[in-house]
Amino acid sequence: RAGLAKDKVFPHLMSLRVPRQFQGIRLREVSYRTRPLLFFPFSALAAHLVGANAVVIVENGQGSFGAACLPFADEWWFRSTHPAFVAKWGNVLSRILGKAIRFEQPNLWNTKGQVLTELRAKELIGGCDATSSCSTRPLDRLGSKACGVCGGCLLRIVSALSAGLTVVTDEFTFDVRGLDAKAIDRNGNIKDM
């Protein structure tokens, strides 16, 4: 939760304030840094309770190593599944739980296209079309599901094409593969990219 108020669903639980913006800089926190602070402890605790041998992190190389050198739009250059970070977080959680917690990253050296190809071969690709990889603010998408030109959209398009999946271009504000640089917003106005 972002606030300190009592949760309406779980009123007996204490809320933890997670900062979403920082003084002195324009970019707001978009949760890339706070995700491991939430997901890894819960997964480690679940693994500990059921006696699992490891926690599997399915993020691949691009997301783990964070190849971006500078932020673009709302993208953040910090990657919370970098192997060094994961190992250190695993050590901290192992000490807290009193039992070794191992995190595995089987897709670390695979491209997103390779991961999607494997998921498609195993018929586990269902639901992918309901997700979005866009890091552009929703208002800047002009009513579309995704912008089509940010780093997340470009990686998604290239990966889907690599895996032989169909890319529905009318879900994007801009068609990066199109011949013109125009967009039609939700009111029917044509805008230059």
PDB file of N, CA and C in Angstrom, residues 11-57:
ATOM      1  N   PRO A  11      -8.223  -5.472   7.929  1.00  0.00           N
ATOM      2  CA  PRO A  11      -8.031  -4.385   8.885  1.00  0.00           C
ATOM      3  C   PRO A  11      -7.050  -4.711  10.012  1.00  0.00           C
ATOM      4  N   HIS A  12      -6.786  -5.987  10.251  1.00  0.00           N
ATOM      5  CA  HIS A  12      -5.873  -6.370  11.323  1.00  0.00           C
ATOM      6  C   HIS A  12      -4.402  -6.278  10.899  1.00  0.00           C
ATOM      7  N   LEU A  13      -4.158  -6.086   9.595  1.00  0.00           N
ATOM      8  CA  LEU A  13      -2.784  -6.000   9.116  1.00  0.00           C
ATOM      9  C   LEU A  13      -2.278  -4.569   9.143  1.00  0.00           C
ATOM     10  N   MET A  14      -0.992  -4.418   9.421  1.00  0.00           N
ATOM     11  CA  MET A  14      -0.381  -3.098   9.409  1.00  0.00           C
ATOM     12  C   MET A  14       0.076  -2.775   7.978  1.00  0.00           C
ATOM     13  N   SER A  15      -0.152  -1.546   7.547  1.00  0.00           N
ATOM     14  CA  SER A  15       0.263  -1.135   6.206  1.00  0.00           C
ATOM     15  C   SER A  15       1.698  -0.646   6.236  1.00  0.00           C
ATOM     16  N   LEU A  16       2.382  -0.855   5.138  1.00  0.00           N
ATOM     17  CA  LEU A  16       3.755  -0.399   4.986  1.00  0.00           C
ATOM     18  C   LEU A  16       3.770   0.682   3.919  1.00  0.00           C
ATOM     19  N   ARG A  17       4.323   1.834   4.242  1.00  0.00           N
ATOM     20  CA  ARG A  17       4.367   2.923   3.274  1.00  0.00           C
ATOM     21  C   ARG A  17       5.539   2.707   2.317  1.00  0.00           C
ATOM     22  N   VAL A  18       5.227   2.602   1.026  1.00  0.00           N
ATOM     23  CA  VAL A  18       6.237   2.442  -0.017  1.00  0.00           C
ATOM     24  C   VAL A  18       6.264   3.729  -0.830  1.00  0.00           C
ATOM     25  N   PRO A  19       7.389   4.469  -0.842  1.00  0.00           N
ATOM     26  CA  PRO A  19       7.419   5.744  -1.569  1.00  0.00           C
ATOM     27  C   PRO A  19       7.274   5.546  -3.070  1.00  0.00           C
ATOM     28  N   ARG A  20       6.453   6.408  -3.677  1.00  0.00           N
ATOM     29  CA  ARG A  20       6.274   6.337  -5.118  1.00  0.00           C
ATOM     30  C   ARG A  20       6.868   7.545  -5.820  1.00  0.00           C
ATOM     31  N   GLN A  21       7.266   8.551  -5.071  1.00  0.00           N
ATOM     32  CA  GLN A  21       7.946   9.675  -5.693  1.00  0.00           C
ATOM     33  C   GLN A  21       8.993  10.207  -4.717  1.00  0.00           C
ATOM     34  N   PHE A  22       9.978  10.860  -5.270  1.00  0.00           N
ATOM     35  CA  PHE A  22      11.088  11.326  -4.473  1.00  0.00           C
ATOM     36  C   PHE A  22      11.287  12.821  -4.688  1.00  0.00           C
ATOM     37  N   GLN A  23      11.698  13.518  -3.644  1.00  0.00           N
ATOM     38  CA  GLN A  23      11.907  14.955  -3.686  1.00  0.00           C
ATOM     39  C   GLN A  23      13.060  15.306  -4.627  1.00  0.00           C
ATOM     40  N   GLY A  24      12.895  16.351  -5.422  1.00  0.00           N
ATOM     41  CA  GLY A  24      14.003  16.870  -6.215  1.00  0.00           C
ATOM     42  C   GLY A  24      14.150  16.285  -7.603  1.00  0.00           C
ATOM     43  N   ILE A  25      13.401  15.246  -7.959  1.00  0.00           N
ATOM     44  CA  ILE A  25      13.479  14.698  -9.312  1.00  0.00           C
ATOM     45  C   ILE A  25      12.065  14.573  -9.874  1.00  0.00           C
ATOM     46  N   ARG A  26      11.952  14.671 -11.193  1.00  0.00           N
ATOM     47  CA  ARG A  26      10.650  14.660 -11.838  1.00  0.00           C
ATOM     48  C   ARG A  26      10.077  13.261 -11.985  1.00  0.00           C
ATOM     49  N   LEU A  27      10.903  12.288 -12.306  1.00  0.00           N
ATOM     50  CA  LEU A  27      10.399  10.936 -12.535  1.00  0.00           C
ATOM     51  C   LEU A  27       9.851  10.336 -11.248  1.00  0.00           C
ATOM     52  N   ARG A  28       8.681   9.771 -11.350  1.00  0.00           N
ATOM     53  CA  ARG A  28       8.097   9.120 -10.181  1.00  0.00           C
ATOM     54  C   ARG A  28       8.561   7.672 -10.134  1.00  0.00           C
ATOM     55  N   GLU A  29       8.525   7.106  -8.961  1.00  0.00           N
ATOM     56  CA  GLU A  29       8.880   5.697  -8.786  1.00  0.00           C
ATOM     57  C   GLU A  29       7.804   4.859  -9.455  1.00  0.00           C
ATOM     58  N   VAL A  30       8.193   3.982 -10.369  1.00  0.00           N
ATOM     59  CA  VAL A  30       7.215   3.178 -11.093  1.00  0.00           C
ATOM     60  C   VAL A  30       7.250   1.718 -10.658  1.00  0.00           C
ATOM     61  N   SER A  31       7.775   1.470  -9.496  1.00  0.00           N
ATOM     62  CA  SER A  31       7.754   0.182  -8.807  1.00  0.00           C
ATOM     63  C   SER A  31       8.800  -0.821  -9.264  1.00  0.00           C
ATOM     64  N   TYR A  32       9.664  -0.469 -10.223  1.00  0.00           N
ATOM     65  CA  TYR A  32      10.717  -1.419 -10.586  1.00  0.00           C
ATOM     66  C   TYR A  32      11.594  -1.738  -9.377  1.00  0.00           C
ATOM     67  N   ARG A  33      11.825  -0.739  -8.508  1.00  0.00           N
ATOM     68  CA  ARG A  33      12.664  -0.976  -7.351  1.00  0.00           C
ATOM     69  C   ARG A  33      11.905  -1.602  -6.197  1.00  0.00           C
ATOM     70  N   THR A  34      10.635  -1.338  -6.072  1.00  0.00           N
ATOM     71  CA  THR A  34       9.896  -1.851  -4.924  1.00  0.00           C
ATOM     72  C   THR A  34       9.347  -3.250  -5.143  1.00  0.00           C
ATOM     73  N   ARG A  35       9.252  -3.708  -6.386  1.00  0.00           N
ATOM     74  CA  ARG A  35       8.715  -5.050  -6.646  1.00  0.00           C
ATOM     75  C   ARG A  35       9.472  -6.149  -5.901  1.00  0.00           C
ATOM     76  N   PRO A  36      10.807  -6.185  -5.959  1.00  0.00           N
ATOM     77  CA  PRO A  36      11.491  -7.278  -5.248  1.00  0.00           C
ATOM     78  C   PRO A  36      11.325  -7.195  -3.745  1.00  0.00           C
ATOM     79  N   LEU A  37      11.112  -5.994  -3.231  1.00  0.00           N
ATOM     80  CA  LEU A  37      10.901  -5.862  -1.796  1.00  0.00           C
ATOM     81  C   LEU A  37       9.577  -6.488  -1.371  1.00  0.00           C
ATOM     82  N   LEU A  38       8.685  -6.679  -2.312  1.00  0.00           N
ATOM     83  CA  LEU A  38       7.400  -7.317  -2.025  1.00  0.00           C
ATOM     84  C   LEU A  38       7.358  -8.766  -2.496  1.00  0.00           C
ATOM     85  N   PHE A  39       7.708  -9.007  -3.750  1.00  0.00           N
ATOM     86  CA  PHE A  39       7.561 -10.333  -4.343  1.00  0.00           C
ATOM     87  C   PHE A  39       8.568 -11.348  -3.807  1.00  0.00           C
ATOM     88  N   PHE A  40       9.821 -10.977  -3.676  1.00  0.00           N
ATOM     89  CA  PHE A  40      10.832 -11.945  -3.248  1.00  0.00           C
ATOM     90  C   PHE A  40      10.602 -12.449  -1.820  1.00  0.00           C
ATOM     91  N   PRO A  41      10.318 -11.586  -0.849  1.00  0.00           N
ATOM     92  CA  PRO A  41      10.054 -12.123   0.493  1.00  0.00           C
ATOM     93  C   PRO A  41       8.836 -13.049   0.543  1.00  0.00           C
ATOM     94  N   PHE A  42       7.760 -12.676  -0.185  1.00  0.00           N
ATOM     95  CA  PHE A  42       6.572 -13.541  -0.188  1.00  0.00           C
ATOM     96  C   PHE A  42       6.881 -14.884  -0.838  1.00  0.00           C
ATOM     97  N   SER A  43       7.625 -14.880  -1.934  1.00  0.00           N
ATOM     98  CA  SER A  43       7.954 -16.140  -2.598  1.00  0.00           C
ATOM     99  C   SER A  43       8.914 -16.959  -1.739  1.00  0.00           C
ATOM    100  N   ALA A  44       9.853 -16.297  -1.074  1.00  0.00           N
ATOM    101  CA  ALA A  44      10.789 -17.010  -0.193  1.00  0.00           C
ATOM    102  C   ALA A  44      10.041 -17.621   0.994  1.00  0.00           C
ATOM    103  N   LEU A  45       9.101 -16.865   1.549  1.00  0.00           N
ATOM    104  CA  LEU A  45       8.308 -17.375   2.665  1.00  0.00           C
ATOM    105  C   LEU A  45       7.455 -18.563   2.225  1.00  0.00           C
ATOM    106  N   ALA A  46       6.840 -18.453   1.051  1.00  0.00           N
ATOM    107  CA  ALA A  46       6.037 -19.561   0.527  1.00  0.00           C
ATOM    108  C   ALA A  46       6.909 -20.796   0.298  1.00  0.00           C
ATOM    109  N   ALA A  47       8.104 -20.596  -0.286  1.00  0.00           N
ATOM    110  CA  ALA A  47       9.024 -21.724  -0.510  1.00  0.00           C
ATOM    111  C   ALA A  47       9.427 -22.361   0.813  1.00  0.00           C
ATOM    112  N   HIS A  48       9.686 -21.520   1.797  1.00  0.00           N
ATOM    113  CA  HIS A  48      10.065 -22.010   3.121  1.00  0.00           C
ATOM    114  C   HIS A  48       8.927 -22.836   3.744  1.00  0.00           C
ATOM    115  N   LEU A  49       7.696 -22.341   3.642  1.00  0.00           N
ATOM    116  CA  LEU A  49       6.553 -23.011   4.266  1.00  0.00           C
ATOM    117  C   LEU A  49       6.210 -24.343   3.613  1.00  0.00           C
ATOM    118  N   VAL A  50       6.382 -24.439   2.292  1.00  0.00           N
ATOM    119  CA  VAL A  50       6.038 -25.693   1.606  1.00  0.00           C
ATOM    120  C   VAL A  50       7.245 -26.605   1.406  1.00  0.00           C
ATOM    121  N   GLY A  51       8.426 -26.155   1.822  1.00  0.00           N
ATOM    122  CA  GLY A  51       9.626 -26.979   1.692  1.00  0.00           C
ATOM    123  C   GLY A  51      10.167 -27.075   0.278  1.00  0.00           C
ATOM    124  N   ALA A  52       9.904 -26.056  -0.543  1.00  0.00           N
ATOM    125  CA  ALA A  52      10.403 -26.054  -1.925  1.00  0.00           C
ATOM    126  C   ALA A  52      11.924 -25.900  -1.948  1.00  0.00           C
ATOM    127  N   ASN A  53      12.533 -26.429  -2.991  1.00  0.00           N
ATOM    128  CA  ASN A  53      13.983 -26.346  -3.122  1.00  0.00           C
ATOM    129  C   ASN A  53      14.456 -24.989  -3.620  1.00  0.00           C
ATOM    130  N   ALA A  54      13.613 -24.282  -4.377  1.00  0.00           N
ATOM    131  CA  ALA A  54      14.045 -23.013  -4.952  1.00  0.00           C
ATOM    132  C   ALA A  54      12.840 -22.171  -5.348  1.00  0.00           C
ATOM    133  N   VAL A  55      13.099 -20.895  -5.535  1.00  0.00           N
ATOM    134  CA  VAL A  55      12.136 -19.952  -6.105  1.00  0.00           C
ATOM    135  C   VAL A  55      12.629 -19.670  -7.517  1.00  0.00           C
ATOM    136  N   VAL A  56      11.754 -19.825  -8.501  1.00  0.00           N
ATOM    137  CA  VAL A  56      12.143 -19.624  -9.895  1.00  0.00           C
ATOM    138  C   VAL A  56      11.702 -18.227 -10.345  1.00  0.00           C
ATOM    139  N   ILE A  57      12.650 -17.462 -10.850  1.00  0.00           N
ATOM    140  CA  ILE A  57      12.371 -16.137 -11.400  1.00  0.00           C
ATOM    141  C   ILE A  57      12.461 -16.272 -12.913  1.00  0.00           C
TER     142      ILE A  57
END
